[in-house]
């Protein structure tokens, strides 16, 4: 799309890692892309396989990512639990968050942010199933789809990234740009079912959905979050 | 996520091409991925740069894509206009659509479908800005977010792919799977603005959004669609 007299491109740095959730990244990144250049940042430049088996190519490492970024964004995914124990990733996030204009994340990505200490003293959203983990890491969870607390903007599960992405765009480029973008992507959602949150879905369906992640949470997520919480204790 | 006694994976073939809209593909593909293996199909296996500069790796060519696919899906993007003149792509789509259980597309992707003749005699949705092109190609447009006409399922602009993807999943795997998926991706949308369609956006904002695509439509889309319509005449 063309754009008369465009302002300087936004610099967006998104953490990528194996088994991240593609839609967590593609949602907000697509909203920002017309206004931004995107850095996909990981510990090395090896291709990263997402949850859907589609492959992403990191563009920068923790060492080569520019420091003057406008939006730092941490997407979620079942690979998040492995990132919690990745000291270099934690250090990169702490360093990048100190300089970034907006420090953002969604879904399980906010658990990574909490483990990195970059949500200390901020309220945050996360996926409906992971609020206990946020609290184990000392961060106050707010059960809303998008939570804005000063320059920390966090969203709930996966598709919250689209709502959240538009909010961030509005902050950085103004309401008209955000609204025109929303219209161009025809974001006038009409979900076929009204079951997008536990409140709406009811107990039985929530149990079914929770059962799909239960084994992963017990075997992978909880031990990783507990270990991260232990490591953080001396700092708090 | 785990799944007890899962049924055979769905086979999903998605057309990819340079300058496709990443979110057109990532939305539905993410919804289907737990139940599916995805083939990204193009004329060769060279990496494809999407609208957001993120790169996708085709997995199959027109010649190697399996024929017994459950969902054929054509995403949109500003690169669509070049695909209209790609005879091999048109032939692949005609061949694949003849065998596929569901033949689907969204956004500008439905213009590609129309040019390939695989919407002949079907009603279809497309992006709000491209209904005239659908009609130039002899396809009856219906101004709804998702249009289901027998085994053709088409959606409006970009984010319609999420609503549409859930509808397709429900058809193929049942309502409980679709609902549990919707809850896991927390699809309880709360757009920050109510401007996701021309009706809601009003005339002024619609003009602003339309102006962003005007040059591309005049210089690239319309000539390509006119040429495709000319080529189709002897067939109709």
Short mmCIF file of C-alpha atoms in Angstrom, two decimals:
data_model
loop_
_atom_site.label_atom_id
_atom_site.label_comp_id
_atom_site.label_asym_id
_atom_site.label_seq_id
_atom_site.Cartn_x
_atom_site.Cartn_y
_atom_site.Cartn_z
CA UNK A 1 0.00 0.00 0.00
CA UNK A 2 1.15 3.50 -0.68
CA UNK A 3 1.52 6.16 1.94
CA UNK A 4 2.18 9.85 1.32
CA UNK A 5 5.03 11.34 3.36
CA UNK A 6 5.30 8.36 5.66
CA UNK A 7 6.96 8.93 9.04
CA UNK A 8 10.05 6.90 9.91
CA UNK A 9 9.32 3.20 10.15
CA UNK A 10 8.64 1.84 13.61
CA UNK A 11 11.24 -0.62 14.84
CA UNK A 12 9.57 -3.74 16.13
CA UNK A 13 11.55 -6.51 17.85
CA UNK A 14 9.72 -9.79 18.39
CA UNK A 15 11.16 -12.71 20.31
CA UNK A 16 10.96 -15.95 18.34
CA UNK A 17 11.71 -19.45 19.60
CA UNK A 18 10.92 -23.06 18.72
CA UNK A 19 7.23 -23.94 19.12
CA UNK A 20 6.00 -20.39 19.43
CA UNK A 21 2.38 -19.89 18.41
CA UNK A 22 2.44 -18.51 14.86
CA UNK A 23 -0.77 -16.54 15.24
CA UNK A 24 0.50 -14.80 18.41
CA UNK A 25 3.20 -13.31 16.22
CA UNK A 26 1.40 -12.95 12.88
CA UNK A 27 -1.58 -11.10 14.36
CA UNK A 28 0.10 -8.00 15.76
CA UNK A 29 3.03 -8.13 13.33
CA UNK A 30 0.63 -7.93 10.39
CA UNK A 31 -1.05 -4.86 11.87
CA UNK A 32 2.21 -3.06 12.42
CA UNK A 33 4.02 -4.15 9.23
CA UNK A 34 2.89 -1.29 7.00
CA UNK A 35 4.36 1.13 9.55
CA UNK A 36 7.31 -0.92 10.73
CA UNK A 37 10.35 -2.99 10.11
CA UNK A 38 10.35 -6.17 12.12
CA UNK A 39 13.28 -7.88 13.79
CA UNK A 40 12.74 -11.54 14.66
CA UNK A 41 15.17 -12.13 17.50
CA UNK A 42 16.53 -15.40 18.86
CA UNK A 43 19.76 -16.81 20.23
CA UNK A 44 20.90 -17.85 16.76
CA UNK A 45 19.75 -17.55 13.15
CA UNK A 46 18.63 -21.15 12.74
CA UNK A 47 15.08 -21.44 11.39
CA UNK A 48 12.46 -21.76 14.10
CA UNK A 49 9.58 -24.22 13.75
CA UNK A 50 6.30 -22.79 15.02
CA UNK A 51 3.34 -24.60 16.55
CA UNK A 52 1.74 -25.03 13.12
CA UNK A 53 4.93 -26.48 11.57
CA UNK A 54 5.43 -23.32 9.55
CA UNK A 55 9.00 -22.11 9.79
CA UNK A 56 10.20 -18.61 10.67
CA UNK A 57 13.65 -17.25 9.97
CA UNK A 58 15.17 -15.16 12.78
CA UNK A 59 16.70 -11.96 11.45
CA UNK A 60 18.75 -10.94 14.48
CA UNK A 61 20.40 -12.53 17.49
CA UNK A 62 20.32 -11.20 21.06
CA UNK A 63 23.68 -9.59 20.26
CA UNK A 64 22.77 -7.98 16.92
CA UNK A 65 19.26 -6.70 17.67
CA UNK A 66 19.22 -2.87 17.54
CA UNK A 67 18.61 -1.22 20.91
CA UNK A 68 16.41 1.72 19.90
CA UNK A 69 13.22 -0.23 19.36
CA UNK A 70 9.71 1.14 19.50
CA UNK A 71 7.88 -2.08 20.28
CA UNK A 72 9.33 -5.10 22.03
CA UNK A 73 6.87 -7.98 21.71
CA UNK A 74 6.95 -11.46 23.22
CA UNK A 75 4.55 -13.96 21.64
CA UNK A 76 3.44 -17.11 23.41
CA UNK A 77 3.53 -20.79 22.57
CA UNK A 78 4.20 -24.16 24.16
CA UNK A 79 7.90 -23.53 23.60
CA UNK A 80 7.71 -20.71 26.15
CA UNK A 81 8.55 -23.04 29.04
CA UNK A 82 11.97 -23.78 27.57
CA UNK A 83 12.66 -20.07 27.19
CA UNK A 84 12.15 -19.48 30.94
CA UNK A 85 15.39 -21.35 31.65
CA UNK A 86 17.31 -19.61 28.85
CA UNK A 87 19.49 -17.12 30.70
CA UNK A 88 20.58 -15.31 27.54
CA UNK A 89 16.96 -14.79 26.50
CA UNK A 90 16.11 -13.45 29.97
CA UNK A 91 19.04 -11.04 29.84
CA UNK A 92 18.14 -9.88 26.32
CA UNK A 93 14.57 -9.14 27.37
CA UNK A 94 15.65 -7.21 30.46
CA UNK A 95 18.09 -5.17 28.36
CA UNK A 96 15.69 -4.56 25.45
CA UNK A 97 12.79 -3.66 27.76
CA UNK A 98 14.86 -0.99 29.47
CA UNK A 99 15.23 0.89 26.17
CA UNK A 100 12.00 0.08 24.29
CA UNK A 101 9.18 2.60 24.05
CA UNK A 102 6.55 -0.12 24.48
CA UNK A 103 7.13 -3.48 26.10
CA UNK A 104 4.44 -5.90 25.03
CA UNK A 105 3.47 -9.53 24.96
CA UNK A 106 0.52 -11.85 24.75
CA UNK A 107 -0.65 -15.27 25.76
CA UNK A 108 2.11 -17.44 27.33
CA UNK A 109 4.57 -14.74 26.23
CA UNK A 110 3.63 -12.74 29.30
CA UNK A 111 4.92 -15.63 31.45
CA UNK A 112 8.28 -15.23 29.72
CA UNK A 113 8.12 -11.49 30.42
CA UNK A 114 7.33 -12.14 34.08
CA UNK A 115 10.24 -14.57 34.40
CA UNK A 116 12.54 -11.95 32.87
CA UNK A 117 11.43 -9.46 35.52
CA UNK A 118 10.10 -6.96 32.99
CA UNK A 119 6.58 -7.02 34.44
CA UNK A 120 7.72 -6.36 38.02
CA UNK A 121 5.38 -3.76 39.49
CA UNK A 122 3.06 -3.83 36.47
CA UNK A 123 -0.39 -5.31 36.03
CA UNK A 124 -0.68 -7.76 33.16
CA UNK A 125 -2.97 -10.02 31.16
CA UNK A 126 -2.16 -13.56 30.08
CA UNK A 127 -3.95 -16.61 28.60
CA UNK A 128 -6.91 -17.60 30.81
CA UNK A 129 -5.17 -20.85 31.72
CA UNK A 130 -1.91 -19.27 32.88
CA UNK A 131 -2.92 -16.65 35.47
CA UNK A 132 -1.63 -18.87 38.31
CA UNK A 133 1.81 -18.89 36.65
CA UNK A 134 1.85 -15.11 36.38
CA UNK A 135 1.15 -14.91 40.11
CA UNK A 136 3.83 -17.50 40.95
CA UNK A 137 6.26 -15.11 39.28
CA UNK A 138 5.08 -12.19 41.41
CA UNK A 139 3.05 -10.36 38.77
CA UNK A 140 -0.48 -9.16 39.37
CA UNK A 141 -2.79 -10.60 36.73
CA UNK A 142 -5.84 -8.72 35.51
CA UNK A 143 -8.43 -10.85 33.75
CA UNK A 144 -8.99 -8.59 30.78
CA UNK A 145 -8.29 -9.10 27.10
CA UNK A 146 -5.80 -6.24 26.89
CA UNK A 147 -4.13 -4.59 29.89
CA UNK A 148 -2.28 -1.28 29.49
CA UNK A 149 -0.15 -0.22 32.46
CA UNK A 150 2.11 2.68 31.54
CA UNK A 151 4.31 1.36 28.69
CA UNK A 152 3.54 -2.30 29.35
CA UNK A 153 0.79 -3.63 27.10
CA UNK A 154 -0.19 -7.27 27.51
CA UNK A 155 -2.90 -9.42 26.01
CA UNK A 156 -4.74 -12.64 26.72
CA UNK A 157 -4.69 -15.78 24.58
CA UNK A 158 -3.55 -15.85 20.93
CA UNK A 159 -6.20 -13.77 19.15
CA UNK A 160 -6.02 -11.04 21.79
CA UNK A 161 -2.92 -10.06 19.82
CA UNK A 162 -5.10 -8.50 17.13
CA UNK A 163 -7.05 -6.28 19.52
CA UNK A 164 -3.84 -5.47 21.33
CA UNK A 165 -1.96 -4.75 18.10
CA UNK A 166 -4.54 -2.18 17.07
CA UNK A 167 -4.32 -0.50 20.48
CA UNK A 168 -0.54 -0.26 20.22
CA UNK A 169 -0.78 1.09 16.66
CA UNK A 170 -3.22 3.74 17.82
CA UNK A 171 -0.81 4.81 20.57
CA UNK A 172 2.12 5.06 18.16
CA UNK A 173 0.54 6.29 14.92
CA UNK A 174 -2.77 7.80 15.98
CA UNK A 175 -6.35 6.69 15.84
CA UNK A 176 -6.92 7.33 12.12
CA UNK A 177 -4.09 5.01 11.06
CA UNK A 178 -5.29 2.34 13.48
CA UNK A 179 -8.88 2.64 12.26
CA UNK A 180 -7.92 2.56 8.57
CA UNK A 181 -5.84 -0.54 9.26
CA UNK A 182 -8.75 -2.20 11.07
CA UNK A 183 -10.99 -1.49 8.09
CA UNK A 184 -8.43 -2.76 5.56
CA UNK A 185 -8.11 -6.05 7.43
CA UNK A 186 -11.90 -6.05 7.74
CA UNK A 187 -11.74 -6.69 11.47
CA UNK A 188 -15.43 -6.86 12.16
CA UNK A 189 -15.33 -10.22 13.91
CA UNK A 190 -18.27 -12.58 13.86
CA UNK A 191 -17.11 -15.76 15.60
CA UNK A 192 -19.33 -18.72 14.69
CA UNK A 193 -19.67 -19.62 18.39
CA UNK A 194 -19.83 -17.54 21.57
CA UNK A 195 -17.26 -19.54 23.53
CA UNK A 196 -14.10 -17.43 23.38
CA UNK A 197 -13.54 -17.12 27.14
CA UNK A 198 -14.17 -19.46 30.08
CA UNK A 199 -17.07 -17.26 31.23
CA UNK A 200 -18.79 -17.60 27.89
CA UNK A 201 -17.79 -21.20 27.24
CA UNK A 202 -19.07 -22.59 30.52
CA UNK A 203 -17.54 -25.19 32.80
CA UNK A 204 -17.85 -28.28 30.62
CA UNK A 205 -16.19 -26.84 27.52
CA UNK A 206 -13.54 -25.12 29.65
CA UNK A 207 -12.70 -28.51 31.17
CA UNK A 208 -12.37 -30.01 27.69
CA UNK A 209 -10.07 -27.20 26.55
CA UNK A 210 -8.04 -27.32 29.78
CA UNK A 211 -7.61 -31.08 29.39
CA UNK A 212 -5.84 -30.48 26.06
CA UNK A 213 -3.06 -28.56 27.80
CA UNK A 214 -3.06 -30.38 31.15
CA UNK A 215 -0.23 -32.83 30.43
CA UNK A 216 1.99 -30.10 29.03
CA UNK A 217 1.27 -27.81 31.94
CA UNK A 218 2.01 -30.50 34.55
CA UNK A 219 5.10 -31.92 32.89
CA UNK A 220 6.67 -28.84 31.35
CA UNK A 221 5.14 -25.53 32.32
CA UNK A 222 4.80 -25.84 36.09
CA UNK A 223 8.33 -27.16 36.75
CA UNK A 224 9.78 -24.43 34.51
CA UNK A 225 7.76 -21.68 36.19
CA UNK A 226 8.63 -22.98 39.66
CA UNK A 227 12.32 -23.01 38.77
CA UNK A 228 12.06 -19.49 37.35
CA UNK A 229 10.28 -18.31 40.51
CA UNK A 230 13.06 -19.84 42.66
CA UNK A 231 15.72 -18.09 40.61
CA UNK A 232 13.93 -14.78 41.01
CA UNK A 233 13.64 -14.94 44.80
CA UNK A 234 17.06 -13.49 45.65
CA UNK A 235 16.26 -10.53 43.40
CA UNK A 236 12.97 -9.59 45.04
CA UNK B 1 -1.34 -30.30 22.89
CA UNK B 2 -2.23 -33.91 23.47
CA UNK B 3 -5.18 -35.64 21.91
CA UNK B 4 -6.40 -39.14 22.77
CA UNK B 5 -7.08 -41.40 19.78
CA UNK B 6 -6.84 -38.61 17.25
CA UNK B 7 -8.44 -39.19 13.85
CA UNK B 8 -6.26 -39.11 10.74
CA UNK B 9 -4.75 -35.68 10.15
CA UNK B 10 -6.59 -33.43 7.75
CA UNK B 11 -4.65 -32.62 4.62
CA UNK B 12 -4.61 -28.90 4.02
CA UNK B 13 -3.14 -27.37 0.84
CA UNK B 14 -2.64 -23.61 0.88
CA UNK B 15 -1.49 -21.63 -2.14
CA UNK B 16 1.46 -19.40 -1.33
CA UNK B 17 2.98 -16.73 -3.54
CA UNK B 18 5.12 -13.60 -3.24
CA UNK B 19 3.37 -10.77 -1.36
CA UNK B 20 0.57 -12.86 0.03
CA UNK B 21 -0.97 -11.47 3.21
CA UNK B 22 0.58 -13.42 6.08
CA UNK B 23 -2.44 -13.14 8.33
CA UNK B 24 -4.75 -14.49 5.61
CA UNK B 25 -2.75 -17.69 5.80
CA UNK B 26 -1.76 -17.76 9.48
CA UNK B 27 -5.32 -17.25 10.78
CA UNK B 28 -7.03 -20.32 9.37
CA UNK B 29 -3.85 -22.41 9.24
CA UNK B 30 -3.35 -21.93 12.98
CA UNK B 31 -6.88 -23.10 13.69
CA UNK B 32 -6.50 -26.23 11.61
CA UNK B 33 -2.91 -27.10 12.51
CA UNK B 34 -3.65 -29.28 15.55
CA UNK B 35 -5.84 -31.42 13.30
CA UNK B 36 -3.91 -31.15 10.07
CA UNK B 37 -0.75 -31.32 8.07
CA UNK B 38 -0.29 -28.30 5.87
CA UNK B 39 1.13 -28.18 2.37
CA UNK B 40 2.32 -24.76 1.24
CA UNK B 41 2.11 -24.97 -2.53
CA UNK B 42 3.78 -22.82 -5.15
CA UNK B 43 5.38 -23.15 -8.57
CA UNK B 44 8.79 -23.77 -7.01
CA UNK B 45 10.33 -24.19 -3.57
CA UNK B 46 11.98 -20.79 -3.38
CA UNK B 47 11.13 -18.91 -0.17
CA UNK B 48 8.19 -16.57 -0.55
CA UNK B 49 8.26 -13.09 1.00
CA UNK B 50 4.90 -12.12 2.50
CA UNK B 51 3.35 -8.67 2.87
CA UNK B 52 4.95 -8.24 6.29
CA UNK B 53 8.44 -9.21 5.04
CA UNK B 54 8.25 -12.48 6.94
CA UNK B 55 9.32 -15.37 4.74
CA UNK B 56 7.44 -18.62 4.14
CA UNK B 57 8.97 -21.80 2.76
CA UNK B 58 6.82 -23.65 0.21
CA UNK B 59 6.70 -27.38 0.95
CA UNK B 60 5.28 -28.61 -2.36
CA UNK B 61 5.10 -27.55 -5.98
CA UNK B 62 2.05 -27.75 -8.22
CA UNK B 63 3.44 -31.08 -9.42
CA UNK B 64 4.20 -32.63 -6.02
CA UNK B 65 1.16 -31.54 -4.01
CA UNK B 66 -0.89 -34.61 -3.01
CA UNK B 67 -4.29 -34.79 -4.69
CA UNK B 68 -6.45 -36.18 -1.87
CA UNK B 69 -6.70 -32.97 0.13
CA UNK B 70 -9.41 -32.10 2.62
CA UNK B 71 -9.10 -28.32 2.45
CA UNK B 72 -7.78 -26.31 -0.45
CA UNK B 73 -7.29 -22.71 0.68
CA UNK B 74 -6.30 -19.62 -1.28
CA UNK B 75 -5.16 -16.66 0.84
CA UNK B 76 -5.14 -13.11 -0.47
CA UNK B 77 -2.53 -10.43 -0.75
CA UNK B 78 -1.31 -7.74 -3.14
CA UNK B 79 0.65 -10.42 -4.98
CA UNK B 80 -2.66 -11.98 -6.06
CA UNK B 81 -2.78 -9.92 -9.24
CA UNK B 82 0.39 -11.55 -10.53
CA UNK B 83 -1.06 -14.99 -9.84
CA UNK B 84 -4.05 -14.30 -12.11
CA UNK B 85 -1.75 -14.44 -15.13
CA UNK B 86 0.10 -17.55 -13.94
CA UNK B 87 -1.32 -20.31 -16.11
CA UNK B 88 0.28 -23.10 -14.07
CA UNK B 89 -1.24 -21.75 -10.87
CA UNK B 90 -4.66 -21.54 -12.54
CA UNK B 91 -4.36 -25.13 -13.77
CA UNK B 92 -3.22 -26.37 -10.36
CA UNK B 93 -6.19 -24.75 -8.64
CA UNK B 94 -8.67 -26.17 -11.15
CA UNK B 95 -7.16 -29.65 -10.72
CA UNK B 96 -6.91 -29.46 -6.91
CA UNK B 97 -10.42 -28.05 -6.51
CA UNK B 98 -11.90 -30.93 -8.49
CA UNK B 99 -10.63 -33.40 -5.87
CA UNK B 100 -10.68 -31.42 -2.61
CA UNK B 101 -13.41 -31.92 -0.02
CA UNK B 102 -13.58 -28.18 0.70
CA UNK B 103 -12.46 -25.43 -1.63
CA UNK B 104 -11.86 -22.25 0.32
CA UNK B 105 -10.32 -18.84 0.14
CA UNK B 106 -10.46 -15.39 1.65
CA UNK B 107 -9.83 -11.77 0.85
CA UNK B 108 -8.18 -11.21 -2.55
CA UNK B 109 -7.67 -14.99 -2.69
CA UNK B 110 -11.25 -15.36 -3.87
CA UNK B 111 -10.35 -13.26 -6.94
CA UNK B 112 -7.67 -15.85 -7.74
CA UNK B 113 -10.28 -18.58 -7.29
CA UNK B 114 -12.69 -16.77 -9.60
CA UNK B 115 -10.02 -16.36 -12.27
CA UNK B 116 -9.25 -20.09 -12.03
CA UNK B 117 -12.92 -20.85 -12.67
CA UNK B 118 -13.39 -22.69 -9.38
CA UNK B 119 -16.15 -20.38 -8.19
CA UNK B 120 -18.21 -20.69 -11.38
CA UNK B 121 -21.82 -21.14 -10.34
CA UNK B 122 -21.07 -20.50 -6.66
CA UNK B 123 -21.80 -17.52 -4.47
CA UNK B 124 -18.76 -16.05 -2.75
CA UNK B 125 -17.44 -13.44 -0.35
CA UNK B 126 -14.35 -11.30 -0.90
CA UNK B 127 -12.67 -8.23 0.61
CA UNK B 128 -15.11 -5.29 0.68
CA UNK B 129 -12.97 -3.43 -1.86
CA UNK B 130 -12.86 -6.24 -4.45
CA UNK B 131 -16.51 -7.17 -5.07
CA UNK B 132 -16.42 -5.45 -8.49
CA UNK B 133 -13.54 -7.73 -9.50
CA UNK B 134 -15.43 -10.84 -8.45
CA UNK B 135 -18.29 -9.75 -10.67
CA UNK B 136 -15.97 -8.95 -13.60
CA UNK B 137 -14.95 -12.61 -13.39
CA UNK B 138 -18.55 -13.78 -13.52
CA UNK B 139 -18.95 -14.75 -9.85
CA UNK B 140 -21.87 -13.60 -7.73
CA UNK B 141 -20.60 -11.79 -4.67
CA UNK B 142 -22.46 -11.89 -1.37
CA UNK B 143 -21.54 -9.17 1.07
CA UNK B 144 -21.17 -11.35 4.14
CA UNK B 145 -18.16 -12.17 6.26
CA UNK B 146 -18.28 -15.89 5.47
CA UNK B 147 -20.23 -17.44 2.59
CA UNK B 148 -20.83 -21.20 2.48
CA UNK B 149 -22.19 -22.54 -0.82
CA UNK B 150 -21.99 -26.33 -0.94
CA UNK B 151 -18.28 -27.15 -0.58
CA UNK B 152 -17.09 -23.66 -1.42
CA UNK B 153 -16.36 -21.57 1.68
CA UNK B 154 -15.14 -18.03 1.17
CA UNK B 155 -14.43 -15.16 3.52
CA UNK B 156 -14.06 -11.39 3.42
CA UNK B 157 -10.92 -9.41 4.22
CA UNK B 158 -7.94 -10.84 6.13
CA UNK B 159 -9.36 -11.43 9.62
CA UNK B 160 -12.47 -13.10 8.20
CA UNK B 161 -10.10 -16.07 7.88
CA UNK B 162 -10.39 -16.73 11.61
CA UNK B 163 -14.19 -16.86 11.63
CA UNK B 164 -14.10 -18.86 8.43
CA UNK B 165 -11.44 -21.24 9.75
CA UNK B 166 -13.56 -22.10 12.76
CA UNK B 167 -16.57 -22.77 10.53
CA UNK B 168 -14.52 -25.12 8.34
CA UNK B 169 -13.11 -26.88 11.40
CA UNK B 170 -16.61 -27.38 12.74
CA UNK B 171 -17.70 -28.94 9.44
CA UNK B 172 -14.75 -31.33 9.37
CA UNK B 173 -14.18 -32.18 13.04
CA UNK B 174 -17.44 -31.30 14.74
CA UNK B 175 -18.64 -28.47 16.90
CA UNK B 176 -16.90 -29.54 20.11
CA UNK B 177 -13.44 -29.50 18.53
CA UNK B 178 -14.14 -26.13 16.92
CA UNK B 179 -15.43 -24.67 20.17
CA UNK B 180 -12.52 -25.99 22.25
CA UNK B 181 -10.13 -24.51 19.67
CA UNK B 182 -11.92 -21.16 19.85
CA UNK B 183 -11.59 -21.17 23.63
CA UNK B 184 -7.91 -22.16 23.54
CA UNK B 185 -7.11 -19.28 21.19
CA UNK B 186 -9.33 -17.11 23.41
CA UNK B 187 -11.27 -15.82 20.44
CA UNK B 188 -13.59 -13.47 22.27
CA UNK B 189 -12.79 -10.44 20.13
CA UNK B 190 -12.99 -6.93 21.52
CA UNK B 191 -11.75 -4.62 18.76
CA UNK B 192 -10.70 -1.24 20.16
CA UNK B 193 -12.77 0.53 17.46
CA UNK B 194 -16.03 -0.31 15.73
CA UNK B 195 -14.84 0.33 12.18
CA UNK B 196 -14.22 -3.14 10.76
CA UNK B 197 -16.51 -2.83 7.73
CA UNK B 198 -17.45 0.07 5.44
CA UNK B 199 -20.94 0.17 6.98
CA UNK B 200 -19.51 0.62 10.45
CA UNK B 201 -16.58 2.81 9.43
CA UNK B 202 -18.62 5.39 7.55
CA UNK B 203 -17.79 7.14 4.30
CA UNK B 204 -14.86 9.29 5.37
CA UNK B 205 -12.78 6.49 6.88
CA UNK B 206 -13.71 4.15 4.03
CA UNK B 207 -12.36 6.75 1.59
CA UNK B 208 -9.11 6.94 3.56
CA UNK B 209 -8.72 3.16 3.58
CA UNK B 210 -9.65 2.89 -0.10
CA UNK B 211 -7.10 5.56 -1.00
CA UNK B 212 -4.36 3.33 0.44
CA UNK B 213 -5.07 0.65 -2.15
CA UNK B 214 -6.20 2.87 -5.03
CA UNK B 215 -2.89 3.11 -6.91
CA UNK B 216 -2.33 -0.64 -6.66
CA UNK B 217 -5.85 -1.40 -7.79
CA UNK B 218 -5.64 0.96 -10.79
CA UNK B 219 -2.15 -0.01 -11.90
CA UNK B 220 -2.05 -3.70 -11.07
CA UNK B 221 -5.32 -5.27 -10.02
CA UNK B 222 -7.73 -3.97 -12.63
CA UNK B 223 -5.57 -4.71 -15.68
CA UNK B 224 -4.87 -8.21 -14.35
CA UNK B 225 -8.53 -8.90 -13.63
CA UNK B 226 -9.59 -7.53 -17.02
CA UNK B 227 -7.05 -9.76 -18.76
CA UNK B 228 -8.22 -12.77 -16.73
CA UNK B 229 -11.83 -12.00 -17.61
CA UNK B 230 -10.90 -11.82 -21.31
CA UNK B 231 -9.15 -15.17 -21.13
CA UNK B 232 -12.18 -16.74 -19.48
CA UNK B 233 -14.70 -15.58 -22.10
CA UNK B 234 -14.20 -18.42 -24.58
CA UNK B 235 -14.85 -20.86 -21.74
CA UNK B 236 -18.15 -19.40 -20.60
#
